[in-house]
Amino acid sequence: MKKLLIVLSAWMMLLPAGLTAKETFGFVDLGNNFRNTDAKNASPFLKFRDKNSTVKGDAAVSVYEPGRYFDVLFSDIAQDTAEYGLSGGKYEKYSYKFGYNGIVNNSTFGARTPYALRGTTLVYGVGSGSGSGNSKNTDLDNWGTIDYSKENKNLYADVKYKLNENMYFGLDANKVASSGIAPRYRYGYQVIDEDTTNVALEGGFKSDIFFASLKGTLSKFEQNITTYKAYAEGINVDAYGTGKQGSYQLVNDPSNDSLTVELSSALYNLPLSTTVALNVTRTSSTSESNMSDGQPPGGYANYGAGTAPNPNLIAALLTGSGGDALATYKGDHTYLTGNVIVKSNPISSLNTTLYYKYLDKKNESTHFYSSAKGESENFAYDKKNMGLDVDYKLPLSTKISAGYGQLKIKREDRGDAAKTDDKVISVGLRNDALDFISGGEKYTNTKRESTMGDAATEGSGPTDSAYIERFNRRFDDTDKKEKRLTATADLAILSDLDVTLEYSSVKNDYDKTTIGRLSDDRSIIFGQVDYALFSWMNISAFYEREKVQYLSKQRAMGTGAGFSYDPGAAATATTYNYDITYDDKVATYGAALTMKFMDEKLKTTLGYEKQDGDGNLNNAIQAGGSTTEGQPISDFGDYVLTRIKARFDYEISRDVSAGLRYTYERSRWEDSMWKVQTDGSSYTYDSAYADVNYVAQEIFASASYRF
């Protein structure tokens, strides 16, 4: 509350300069949240809100005078999600914006961990247990708790200035400081401490027939914590983590720099009402990671007895092109894009769009080798996307459309798909002739042809583990046939009754895939009704249902007679093919009632919403395969989320109002994988993402003053 008063006082000091202007107006809002225990401890309920602050304040003032303006906005004052902004300018001459905003992303409250942080770079075990040597620490009662959350603090500035009627330039800069803790590996965690700085300079020229601009952006990402040393799973540690056997190194995302240069241009008012737009962008990004591992402060002797970890574990596993230990990894990526779009309107009823888009990614990063995993692959590619879209207006408010496009991708170091070629055809129809009904449909057909790379000849024979790559395809680049349909209808059945209906479906058939995804289907239906029952009462309701089904084929590899990486080989009890079918249905529905009383001074809104997810996973094992594996999972992503909301707004006078809001939210998860991670019966228990079952209630009371 003290921080709130300080900020409000500073805000009020900005007012006197504008009070003599012809127009000055603004507002001050103050409020407070009252939450039950579940609401305070459920991260999904407070996903993007400040957990520790319940007092909320907003304030703004706007000052206008001939040719000039000035705005000040303070939102979520003194909270982690606060925004403080100052903007203004002179019309047709210059403008400026300066400010700060905070963003919070809460993942889990009260997660459990056997690790603790010392200093800024090291992670150590905590807790005690009966384990010794390399056994796990199963004494969960002595584990600590931790909140998984990330906070971004963004400082920004944006200035634009017009040199004359045709020319302008602009400077845009911001710095984002990110901090927090995120889950990493079983019950370890990663401390976030990083900065991102962006500076952009732009200049341009614009006339009635021509536009051109040149923009350069420099971005710098700095990782303030470069490496972690984490001890293996609960190795006989005391409260301060003296165990060190099995230590391993975690390398964080490296610091990196990128430079983007963008040229945009356009020609207007060409013959046949044609506009031509051009954009060329080049982005280069470089990074560097130190793969060698130093010792903790004071050496390992200060951290208990045991076998000393390998100080250069990662470097010892990886070698460079010359066979030497890999001490440094350098990332070097370059993106070059070019887009040309030509839009024409040769006659009033005909519109055409012709486009060509190009993207080339080059990857000159460090090439390295691993005795366990083989050679690294520097993934690079180029994309060429071209096409033509046409729409034509027919009599009776009818419009037809058609389009043809082609997407060609050539990939480097992608063995399962060196090249793909997508051909896309679309047709559409829309009619708005009748006052009480309008709607349209669009159908799109895509056919992709894919050419395998080195994977087509991988492996010396069916007993070579690399042989399976001859049959393994990824759905993003394998051959496919796709059918996509969308349909909409808007009905005005009565003057006060509106109905909206929507349907969409996507069906993919990966007909050349042996191992991998074979097909996927998705469909969505949506309906909404709005009815003004009386001048003071409005009722609305909606329903949406989404259905998804994925079908994949995989191969289980065992040992013994009949062992083979060839999916066409006969099945044995340990080596066989199996089909996986994942079905998911999500239904979301709700209703709202809005009423106005006392000459509309009192407004009331009541709302109800429910979302029900039902997922199932089924396995069909090849005849002759295992008779014990592949049991169906009926609760695979099952959940129910229920919300009830009530809002009351009362206008005390023209300038003063008060509000009261109530929120009820109930969440229930029944997911098999989630249960395994959070059942509390094994050393894997860390409670990451475990606070998803809750019954949260919140009341927010507020008062507002307008001037």
XYZ file of C-alpha atoms in Angstrom:
707
model
C 0.000 0.000 0.000
C 2.917 2.343 0.746
C 4.344 1.833 -2.746
C 0.941 2.575 -4.227
C 0.672 5.912 -2.398
C 4.181 6.931 -3.452
C 3.476 6.253 -7.115
C 0.114 8.039 -6.984
C 1.799 11.097 -5.430
C 4.383 11.158 -8.214
C 1.608 10.859 -10.781
C -0.300 13.809 -9.292
C 2.817 15.991 -9.674
C 2.468 15.659 -13.448
C -0.989 17.256 -13.467
C -0.445 21.005 -12.930
C 1.315 21.561 -16.266
C -1.765 20.345 -18.086
C -4.521 21.920 -16.039
C -4.443 25.145 -18.062
C -4.910 23.280 -21.331
C -8.238 23.322 -23.098
C -8.904 19.613 -22.488
C -7.752 17.591 -19.500
C -9.329 14.368 -18.376
C -8.399 11.117 -16.660
C -9.258 8.651 -13.925
C -8.081 7.050 -10.697
C -9.104 3.483 -9.791
C -8.372 1.783 -6.460
C -9.288 -1.739 -5.457
C -8.421 -4.731 -3.327
C -8.577 -8.502 -3.870
C -9.765 -10.912 -1.179
C -8.774 -14.518 -1.935
C -9.276 -17.848 -0.225
C -6.340 -20.184 0.443
C -6.734 -22.121 -2.806
C -6.741 -18.895 -4.812
C -3.504 -17.783 -3.153
C -1.747 -21.111 -3.783
C -2.954 -22.031 -7.301
C -0.580 -20.818 -10.003
C -3.058 -21.447 -12.876
C -5.548 -19.091 -11.205
C -2.869 -16.404 -10.815
C -1.047 -17.363 -14.011
C -0.217 -13.826 -15.155
C -0.858 -11.922 -11.927
C 1.158 -10.804 -8.917
C 0.888 -13.512 -6.272
C 1.957 -11.340 -3.350
C -0.057 -8.168 -3.968
C -3.812 -7.794 -3.543
C -4.078 -3.992 -3.705
C -4.671 -2.749 -7.236
C -4.447 0.814 -8.499
C -4.762 2.391 -11.943
C -4.471 6.055 -12.914
C -4.320 8.061 -16.128
C -4.382 11.665 -17.311
C -4.668 13.008 -20.860
C -4.019 16.607 -21.841
C -4.915 18.017 -25.256
C -4.334 21.435 -26.758
C -4.271 22.605 -30.380
C -1.716 20.498 -32.209
C -0.333 18.735 -29.125
C -1.171 15.929 -26.735
C 0.229 14.413 -23.540
C -0.769 11.134 -21.807
C 0.306 9.476 -18.560
C -0.835 5.968 -17.645
C -0.132 3.976 -14.484
C -1.606 0.460 -14.367
C -1.334 -2.228 -11.655
C 0.614 0.247 -9.565
C 3.287 -1.273 -7.272
C 2.622 -4.805 -8.550
C 4.935 -7.115 -10.489
C 2.596 -6.584 -13.452
C 2.780 -2.778 -13.227
C 2.902 -0.527 -16.271
C 4.015 3.096 -16.140
C 3.858 4.987 -19.396
C 4.407 8.513 -20.640
C 3.545 9.525 -24.201
C 2.956 12.665 -26.177
C 3.795 14.612 -29.253
C 2.905 17.203 -31.825
C 0.531 16.126 -34.545
C 2.167 15.592 -37.944
C 5.594 16.377 -36.443
C 6.823 14.069 -33.697
C 5.704 11.527 -31.082
C 7.330 9.795 -28.129
C 6.637 6.964 -25.677
C 8.634 6.065 -22.582
C 7.726 3.553 -19.945
C 8.019 0.350 -18.032
C 5.889 -2.783 -17.838
C 6.144 -6.058 -15.986
C 4.965 -9.506 -17.050
C 4.648 -12.471 -14.688
C 4.251 -16.116 -15.689
C 3.531 -18.404 -12.716
C 4.044 -22.130 -13.376
C 3.847 -23.771 -9.937
C 3.516 -22.633 -6.343
C 5.045 -24.824 -3.607
C 6.985 -27.290 -5.752
C 9.328 -29.608 -3.857
C 13.020 -30.091 -4.559
C 16.112 -31.679 -2.980
C 18.287 -28.928 -4.456
C 19.275 -25.477 -3.213
C 21.077 -22.556 -4.785
C 24.427 -21.239 -3.566
C 25.697 -18.043 -5.063
C 24.609 -17.500 -8.642
C 25.973 -20.474 -10.546
C 25.761 -23.661 -8.500
C 22.938 -26.062 -7.659
C 23.364 -28.501 -4.758
C 21.299 -31.205 -3.097
C 19.441 -30.589 0.166
C 17.562 -32.820 2.558
C 18.717 -36.038 4.194
C 17.968 -39.683 3.633
C 19.180 -43.182 4.191
C 20.607 -43.506 0.718
C 24.308 -44.017 0.140
C 26.540 -44.153 -2.861
C 24.397 -43.697 -5.955
C 21.025 -44.471 -4.357
C 18.154 -41.996 -4.584
C 17.142 -39.663 -1.791
C 13.612 -40.773 -0.906
C 13.239 -38.814 2.337
C 10.699 -36.372 0.881
C 9.799 -34.786 4.218
C 13.116 -32.978 4.299
C 12.858 -31.560 0.813
C 12.419 -27.816 0.425
C 9.695 -25.929 -1.422
C 10.062 -23.517 -4.281
C 7.865 -21.470 -6.625
C 8.379 -21.886 -10.350
C 7.784 -18.440 -11.807
C 9.284 -16.027 -14.320
C 9.166 -12.228 -14.214
C 10.040 -9.882 -17.077
C 10.788 -6.200 -16.423
C 10.660 -4.182 -19.627
C 11.968 -0.628 -20.024
C 11.085 0.921 -23.384
C 11.399 4.115 -25.426
C 9.992 4.961 -28.845
C 10.563 8.261 -30.665
C 9.385 9.212 -34.168
C 10.099 12.478 -35.965
C 8.942 13.803 -39.355
C 11.629 15.820 -41.123
C 9.100 17.087 -43.650
C 5.901 15.993 -45.350
C 7.579 12.945 -46.915
C 10.493 11.877 -44.729
C 10.647 10.479 -41.189
C 12.918 8.586 -38.858
C 12.379 6.671 -35.629
C 14.300 5.213 -32.723
C 12.888 2.282 -30.751
C 14.683 0.630 -27.822
C 13.859 -1.631 -24.920
C 15.560 -3.787 -22.316
C 13.923 -6.841 -20.728
C 15.389 -8.218 -17.491
C 14.100 -11.746 -16.814
C 14.395 -13.516 -13.479
C 12.828 -16.469 -11.725
C 13.041 -20.234 -11.345
C 11.944 -22.930 -13.799
C 11.798 -26.733 -13.433
C 14.646 -28.630 -15.041
C 15.151 -32.357 -15.052
C 13.401 -34.462 -12.446
C 13.501 -32.462 -9.241
C 16.247 -30.026 -10.123
C 15.539 -26.467 -11.108
C 17.012 -23.737 -13.248
C 17.583 -20.214 -11.990
C 16.649 -17.595 -14.604
C 18.758 -14.459 -14.733
C 19.009 -12.981 -18.223
C 18.752 -9.678 -20.089
C 17.585 -8.880 -23.610
C 18.369 -5.491 -25.149
C 16.916 -4.329 -28.471
C 17.721 -1.120 -30.351
C 16.106 -0.264 -33.690
C 16.679 2.708 -35.977
C 14.330 3.364 -38.894
C 14.066 5.957 -41.643
C 11.637 6.258 -44.485
C 10.102 8.209 -47.351
C 6.420 8.286 -48.320
C 4.519 10.015 -51.112
C 1.236 9.444 -52.915
C 2.741 6.812 -55.196
C 5.821 5.486 -53.409
C 6.970 4.294 -49.995
C 10.358 3.058 -48.817
C 11.903 2.426 -45.408
C 15.127 1.029 -44.035
C 15.265 -0.404 -40.512
C 18.143 -1.853 -38.544
C 17.665 -3.763 -35.290
C 20.415 -4.896 -32.927
C 19.407 -7.455 -30.300
C 21.644 -8.706 -27.484
C 20.719 -11.593 -25.175
C 22.890 -11.948 -22.071
C 22.745 -15.041 -19.902
C 23.992 -13.971 -16.478
C 24.206 -17.573 -15.255
C 26.309 -19.468 -17.765
C 26.591 -22.959 -16.223
C 25.262 -25.046 -13.375
C 26.870 -27.904 -11.518
C 24.122 -30.248 -10.359
C 24.643 -33.336 -8.241
C 23.083 -36.627 -9.214
C 19.860 -37.817 -7.721
C 19.930 -37.246 -3.935
C 23.293 -38.797 -3.127
C 23.531 -39.017 0.658
C 23.479 -35.267 1.089
C 23.065 -33.227 4.225
C 21.074 -30.012 4.604
C 23.718 -28.052 2.711
C 24.497 -30.498 -0.066
C 27.881 -32.070 0.628
C 27.409 -35.021 -1.711
C 29.171 -34.848 -5.050
C 29.302 -38.318 -6.559
C 27.877 -38.503 -10.058
C 28.032 -34.760 -10.581
C 27.089 -33.554 -14.043
C 27.082 -30.211 -15.794
C 24.105 -28.316 -17.208
C 24.825 -25.633 -19.778
C 22.320 -22.799 -20.037
C 21.212 -21.088 -23.215
C 24.225 -19.080 -24.357
C 24.405 -15.333 -24.681
C 23.895 -14.271 -28.278
C 23.776 -11.247 -30.573
C 21.646 -10.693 -33.643
C 21.485 -7.960 -36.269
C 18.480 -7.482 -38.547
C 18.380 -5.174 -41.553
C 14.979 -4.729 -43.200
C 14.114 -2.922 -46.427
C 10.432 -2.303 -47.204
C 9.012 -0.575 -50.260
C 5.715 -0.148 -52.066
C 4.326 1.415 -55.249
C 0.741 2.715 -55.213
C -1.817 3.816 -57.787
C -0.336 1.809 -60.647
C -2.412 0.866 -63.724
C -5.340 -1.516 -63.046
C -5.470 -0.174 -59.477
C -2.334 -2.136 -58.658
C -0.134 -1.973 -55.558
C 3.267 -3.651 -55.395
C 4.877 -4.306 -51.986
C 8.437 -5.511 -51.432
C 10.200 -6.611 -48.268
C 13.766 -7.910 -47.873
C 15.172 -8.858 -44.466
C 18.508 -10.248 -43.372
C 19.103 -11.491 -39.817
C 22.405 -12.825 -38.514
C 22.612 -14.406 -35.071
C 25.769 -15.538 -33.290
C 26.380 -17.135 -29.901
C 29.172 -18.743 -27.939
C 29.118 -21.360 -25.165
C 32.005 -22.389 -22.936
C 31.706 -26.183 -22.814
C 34.414 -26.667 -20.163
C 33.466 -26.826 -16.519
C 35.230 -24.978 -13.713
C 35.262 -25.997 -10.049
C 33.051 -24.597 -7.268
C 34.431 -21.695 -5.218
C 37.254 -22.999 -3.015
C 37.441 -26.286 -4.921
C 35.572 -29.526 -4.288
C 37.163 -30.044 -0.867
C 34.663 -27.672 0.755
C 31.694 -29.715 -0.432
C 32.144 -33.023 1.353
C 33.780 -36.343 0.678
C 33.185 -38.526 -2.326
C 34.386 -39.102 -5.832
C 35.251 -35.781 -7.451
C 33.214 -35.023 -10.571
C 34.811 -34.715 -13.953
C 35.526 -30.959 -14.254
C 35.185 -31.114 -18.036
C 32.427 -33.687 -18.449
C 30.680 -32.233 -21.492
C 33.914 -31.255 -23.189
C 35.199 -34.806 -22.690
C 32.155 -36.264 -24.431
C 32.301 -33.964 -27.455
C 35.142 -33.425 -29.903
C 35.699 -30.948 -32.699
C 36.457 -31.706 -36.327
C 40.116 -32.297 -35.475
C 39.361 -34.803 -32.713
C 40.292 -32.392 -29.941
C 38.081 -31.810 -26.882
C 35.332 -29.302 -27.619
C 36.002 -26.351 -25.319
C 33.797 -23.790 -27.103
C 30.647 -24.085 -29.155
C 29.815 -21.225 -31.536
C 26.378 -20.774 -33.030
C 26.084 -18.903 -36.331
C 22.708 -18.625 -38.076
C 21.754 -16.327 -40.965
C 18.221 -15.775 -42.283
C 17.498 -14.040 -45.595
C 13.861 -13.402 -46.519
C 12.278 -11.725 -49.500
C 8.584 -11.103 -50.171
C 6.873 -9.589 -53.190
C 3.102 -9.053 -53.177
C 1.125 -7.597 -56.096
C -2.515 -6.646 -55.467
C -4.772 -5.513 -58.303
C -8.359 -4.397 -58.744
C -8.682 -4.213 -62.561
C -12.489 -4.032 -62.407
C -14.779 -3.266 -59.474
C -15.824 -6.896 -59.056
C -12.381 -8.531 -59.369
C -9.481 -8.584 -56.891
C -6.250 -10.497 -57.399
C -3.215 -11.133 -55.185
C -0.009 -12.533 -56.626
C 2.783 -13.368 -54.170
C 6.275 -14.809 -53.952
C 8.010 -15.424 -50.612
C 11.550 -16.660 -50.093
C 13.440 -17.715 -46.953
C 16.997 -19.003 -46.806
C 18.498 -20.181 -43.515
C 22.221 -20.870 -43.332
C 23.816 -22.626 -40.368
C 27.562 -22.199 -39.915
C 27.622 -23.345 -36.274
C 30.394 -25.449 -34.757
C 30.410 -29.012 -36.059
C 31.129 -31.602 -33.366
C 31.187 -35.329 -32.738
C 30.140 -37.665 -29.931
C 31.231 -41.249 -29.465
C 27.783 -42.042 -28.067
C 25.525 -40.008 -30.391
C 27.545 -39.611 -33.572
C 27.996 -36.502 -35.680
C 26.087 -33.257 -35.159
C 23.819 -31.904 -37.894
C 23.696 -28.219 -38.778
C 20.087 -27.939 -39.900
C 19.539 -25.387 -42.687
C 16.934 -24.903 -45.389
C 15.455 -22.622 -48.024
C 11.740 -22.054 -48.681
C 10.016 -20.810 -51.804
C 6.323 -20.014 -51.498
C 4.387 -18.648 -54.491
C 0.764 -18.393 -55.483
C -2.236 -16.516 -56.806
C -5.510 -15.672 -55.009
C -8.566 -14.339 -56.848
C -12.007 -13.256 -55.658
C -14.912 -12.148 -57.842
C -18.184 -10.481 -56.869
C -21.327 -11.941 -58.426
C -24.860 -10.529 -58.368
C -27.016 -10.936 -55.254
C -24.168 -10.071 -52.853
C -22.308 -13.259 -53.717
C -18.533 -13.612 -53.854
C -16.484 -16.543 -55.093
C -12.779 -17.029 -54.483
C -10.067 -19.382 -55.647
C -6.381 -19.787 -55.022
C -3.361 -21.839 -55.986
C -0.081 -21.965 -54.092
C 3.120 -23.955 -54.029
C 5.612 -24.323 -51.189
C 9.004 -25.853 -51.914
C 11.482 -26.573 -49.110
C 15.018 -27.845 -49.525
C 16.742 -28.989 -46.335
C 20.347 -29.628 -45.353
C 21.247 -32.302 -42.780
C 17.672 -33.591 -42.636
C 17.998 -37.257 -43.577
C 14.298 -38.107 -43.460
C 13.285 -35.329 -45.884
C 15.786 -33.570 -48.119
C 13.028 -31.887 -50.160
C 9.281 -31.342 -49.955
C 6.847 -29.856 -52.459
C 3.394 -28.737 -51.278
C 0.675 -27.867 -53.807
C -2.351 -26.043 -52.356
C -5.695 -25.424 -54.107
C -8.542 -23.509 -52.441
C -12.083 -22.440 -53.405
C -14.578 -20.348 -51.456
C -18.114 -18.987 -51.621
C -19.889 -16.308 -49.572
C -23.396 -14.830 -49.791
C -24.872 -11.832 -47.935
C -27.998 -11.314 -50.039
C -30.575 -11.828 -47.288
C -30.981 -9.561 -44.307
C -31.562 -12.400 -41.850
C -28.843 -14.836 -42.948
C -25.312 -14.649 -44.341
C -22.521 -17.158 -44.546
C -19.705 -18.747 -46.466
C -17.586 -21.832 -47.009
C -13.972 -22.443 -47.977
C -12.314 -25.698 -49.020
C -8.539 -26.212 -49.237
C -6.720 -29.247 -50.593
C -2.996 -29.779 -50.030
C -0.809 -32.492 -51.492
C 2.794 -32.831 -50.361
C 5.488 -34.896 -52.030
C 8.624 -35.605 -50.008
C 12.049 -36.858 -51.030
C 14.112 -38.686 -48.423
C 17.749 -37.842 -47.848
C 20.523 -39.998 -46.410
C 18.081 -41.847 -44.156
C 16.911 -43.886 -47.174
C 20.152 -45.890 -47.036
C 20.849 -45.793 -43.261
C 22.016 -49.004 -41.563
C 23.918 -51.969 -42.905
C 21.054 -54.378 -42.279
C 17.961 -55.146 -40.136
C 20.083 -55.736 -37.016
C 21.744 -52.306 -37.269
C 19.956 -49.749 -35.070
C 20.279 -47.087 -37.806
C 18.238 -49.280 -40.171
C 14.945 -48.101 -38.598
C 15.608 -44.592 -40.006
C 14.759 -45.930 -43.476
C 11.137 -46.144 -42.335
C 10.861 -43.407 -39.709
C 9.153 -40.225 -40.998
C 8.125 -37.002 -39.199
C 4.698 -35.621 -39.966
C 5.962 -32.089 -40.610
C 7.912 -33.127 -43.724
C 6.628 -36.469 -44.955
C 4.216 -37.058 -47.842
C 0.682 -36.066 -46.968
C -2.785 -35.352 -48.291
C -4.693 -32.662 -46.426
C -8.341 -31.600 -46.687
C -9.453 -28.456 -44.864
C -13.018 -27.127 -44.653
C -14.466 -24.057 -42.915
C -18.077 -22.856 -42.880
C -19.792 -19.940 -41.124
C -23.366 -18.670 -40.854
C -24.806 -15.565 -39.152
C -28.557 -15.479 -38.523
C -30.707 -12.563 -37.364
C -33.851 -14.572 -36.618
C -35.521 -11.721 -34.773
C -34.604 -8.075 -34.405
C -33.236 -8.848 -30.926
C -31.958 -12.397 -31.546
C -28.609 -13.142 -33.246
C -27.144 -16.610 -33.873
C -23.610 -17.461 -35.046
C -22.602 -20.932 -36.272
C -19.105 -22.064 -37.270
C -17.557 -25.354 -38.365
C -14.001 -26.285 -39.328
C -12.184 -29.541 -39.976
C -8.711 -30.655 -41.006
C -7.894 -34.187 -42.142
C -4.319 -35.309 -42.844
C -3.313 -38.636 -44.351
C 0.422 -39.436 -44.285
C 0.098 -42.205 -46.832
C 3.811 -42.950 -47.383
C 4.734 -43.269 -43.686
C 5.657 -46.660 -42.205
C 6.888 -45.626 -38.748
C 5.530 -42.330 -37.419
C 2.206 -40.525 -37.601
C -0.191 -42.107 -40.080
C -3.110 -39.666 -39.884
C -4.661 -36.920 -37.808
C -8.162 -35.420 -37.797
C -9.398 -32.276 -36.082
C -12.873 -30.751 -36.100
C -14.428 -27.794 -34.270
C -18.067 -26.759 -34.045
C -19.108 -23.477 -32.444
C -22.418 -21.790 -31.786
C -23.394 -18.568 -30.032
C -26.744 -16.951 -29.250
C -27.340 -13.327 -28.171
C -30.856 -12.299 -27.151
C -31.953 -8.876 -25.920
C -34.952 -10.090 -23.947
C -35.809 -6.629 -22.644
C -34.234 -3.193 -22.926
C -32.648 -3.829 -19.527
C -31.791 -7.527 -19.910
C -29.522 -9.429 -22.309
C -28.862 -13.181 -22.406
C -26.025 -14.878 -24.272
C -24.829 -18.474 -24.505
C -22.200 -20.397 -26.453
C -21.041 -23.956 -27.092
C -17.803 -25.210 -28.654
C -16.628 -28.780 -29.178
C -13.227 -29.790 -30.472
C -12.358 -33.370 -31.459
C -8.835 -34.564 -32.255
C -7.559 -37.979 -33.254
C -3.931 -38.962 -33.955
C -2.953 -42.375 -35.318
C 0.717 -43.409 -35.218
C 2.718 -46.590 -35.759
C 5.814 -47.365 -33.677
C 8.135 -50.321 -33.244
C 9.217 -51.913 -29.972
C 12.743 -53.299 -30.037
C 13.770 -56.182 -27.840
C 16.399 -58.904 -27.970
C 16.617 -62.576 -28.803
C 15.521 -64.625 -31.787
C 13.667 -62.676 -34.448
C 15.225 -59.372 -33.387
C 15.006 -56.891 -36.296
C 14.767 -53.164 -36.970
C 12.756 -53.906 -40.096
C 9.036 -53.100 -39.504
C 8.180 -55.729 -42.103
C 9.726 -58.557 -40.076
C 7.579 -61.061 -38.210
C 6.630 -60.077 -34.654
C 8.093 -61.688 -31.549
C 7.187 -61.262 -27.884
C 9.776 -58.478 -27.539
C 10.081 -57.050 -31.073
C 6.892 -55.912 -32.793
C 4.964 -53.022 -34.307
C 2.115 -51.307 -32.499
C -0.443 -48.650 -33.418
C -1.159 -45.733 -31.059
C -4.505 -43.947 -31.242
C -4.941 -40.744 -29.291
C -8.457 -39.322 -29.021
C -9.197 -36.023 -27.324
C -12.526 -34.267 -26.954
C -12.872 -30.822 -25.385
C -16.285 -29.256 -24.821
C -16.592 -25.641 -23.684
C -19.916 -23.992 -22.966
C -21.302 -21.130 -20.959
C -23.950 -18.470 -20.502
C -24.100 -14.863 -19.343
C -26.910 -12.635 -18.078
C -26.568 -8.829 -18.116
C -29.107 -6.562 -16.385
C -29.428 -2.797 -15.853
C -31.388 -1.155 -13.045
C -32.032 2.286 -11.554
C -31.886 4.183 -14.856
C -28.847 2.138 -15.815
C -26.856 3.312 -12.805
C -26.567 -0.277 -11.577
C -25.237 -2.886 -14.015
C -25.097 -6.565 -13.122
C -23.440 -9.403 -15.029
C -23.679 -13.079 -14.089
C -21.670 -15.672 -15.973
C -21.073 -19.418 -16.032
C -18.486 -21.321 -18.064
C -17.302 -24.924 -18.099
C -14.615 -26.756 -20.045
C -14.463 -30.557 -20.054
C -11.517 -32.411 -21.596
C -11.591 -36.174 -22.216
C -8.493 -37.879 -23.638
C -7.867 -41.566 -24.346
C -4.771 -43.446 -25.466
C -5.101 -46.913 -27.003
C -2.463 -49.308 -28.323
C -2.988 -52.084 -30.859
C -0.061 -54.537 -30.797
C 0.891 -56.512 -33.877
C -0.213 -60.159 -33.829
C 2.537 -62.220 -32.248
C 3.791 -59.308 -30.148
C 3.664 -58.769 -26.400
C 0.510 -59.817 -24.569
C 1.234 -57.756 -21.449
C 2.202 -54.340 -22.837
C -0.012 -51.717 -24.438
C -2.777 -51.328 -21.893
C -5.232 -48.535 -22.746
C -5.111 -45.265 -20.791
C -8.559 -43.795 -20.305
C -7.539 -40.674 -18.385
C -4.983 -39.154 -20.747
C -5.394 -35.407 -20.387
C -8.790 -35.488 -18.637
C -9.787 -32.311 -16.829
C -12.760 -30.177 -15.855
C -12.543 -26.406 -15.388
C -15.572 -24.521 -14.034
C -15.937 -20.747 -13.645
C -18.694 -18.662 -12.128
C -18.474 -14.879 -12.244
C -20.603 -12.048 -10.927
C -20.023 -8.339 -11.426
C -21.831 -5.310 -9.996
C -21.058 -1.743 -11.130
C -22.800 1.231 -9.539
C -22.565 4.825 -10.785
C -22.749 6.989 -7.661
C -22.432 10.215 -9.644
C -21.170 11.272 -13.031
C -17.578 11.151 -11.764
C -17.637 8.504 -9.030
C -18.453 4.803 -9.324
C -17.925 1.613 -7.348
C -17.608 -2.013 -8.363
C -17.716 -5.488 -6.870
C -16.623 -8.675 -8.621
C -16.793 -12.282 -7.514
C -14.958 -15.168 -9.193
C -15.277 -18.887 -8.479
C -12.939 -21.269 -10.302
C -12.738 -25.029 -9.808
C -10.098 -27.151 -11.551
C -9.838 -30.948 -11.558
C -7.213 -32.995 -13.413
C -7.293 -36.765 -14.002
C -4.201 -37.473 -16.067
C -2.146 -40.667 -15.828
C 1.203 -39.060 -16.627
C 0.556 -36.244 -14.166
C -0.275 -38.787 -11.453
C 3.023 -40.636 -11.986
C 4.955 -37.402 -11.529
C 3.064 -36.136 -8.477
C 1.841 -39.171 -6.560
C 4.398 -38.581 -3.782
C 5.467 -42.207 -3.579
C 8.820 -42.048 -5.344
C 11.907 -39.906 -5.719
C 10.461 -38.398 -8.907
C 8.021 -36.372 -6.815
C 8.754 -32.682 -7.173
C 5.227 -31.240 -7.459
C 6.111 -29.315 -10.614
C 2.777 -28.318 -12.173
C 1.010 -30.092 -9.316
C -1.187 -27.210 -8.149
C -3.818 -27.796 -10.832
C -6.500 -29.150 -8.483
C -8.080 -26.264 -6.588
C -11.273 -24.413 -5.717
C -10.416 -20.725 -5.879
C -12.647 -17.860 -4.804
C -11.855 -14.175 -5.166
C -13.697 -10.941 -4.378
C -12.489 -7.668 -5.861
C -13.882 -4.374 -4.548
C -13.013 -1.120 -6.292
C -13.799 2.585 -6.479
C -13.250 4.893 -9.425
C -13.052 8.640 -9.969
C -13.272 10.253 -13.421
C -12.399 13.841 -14.225
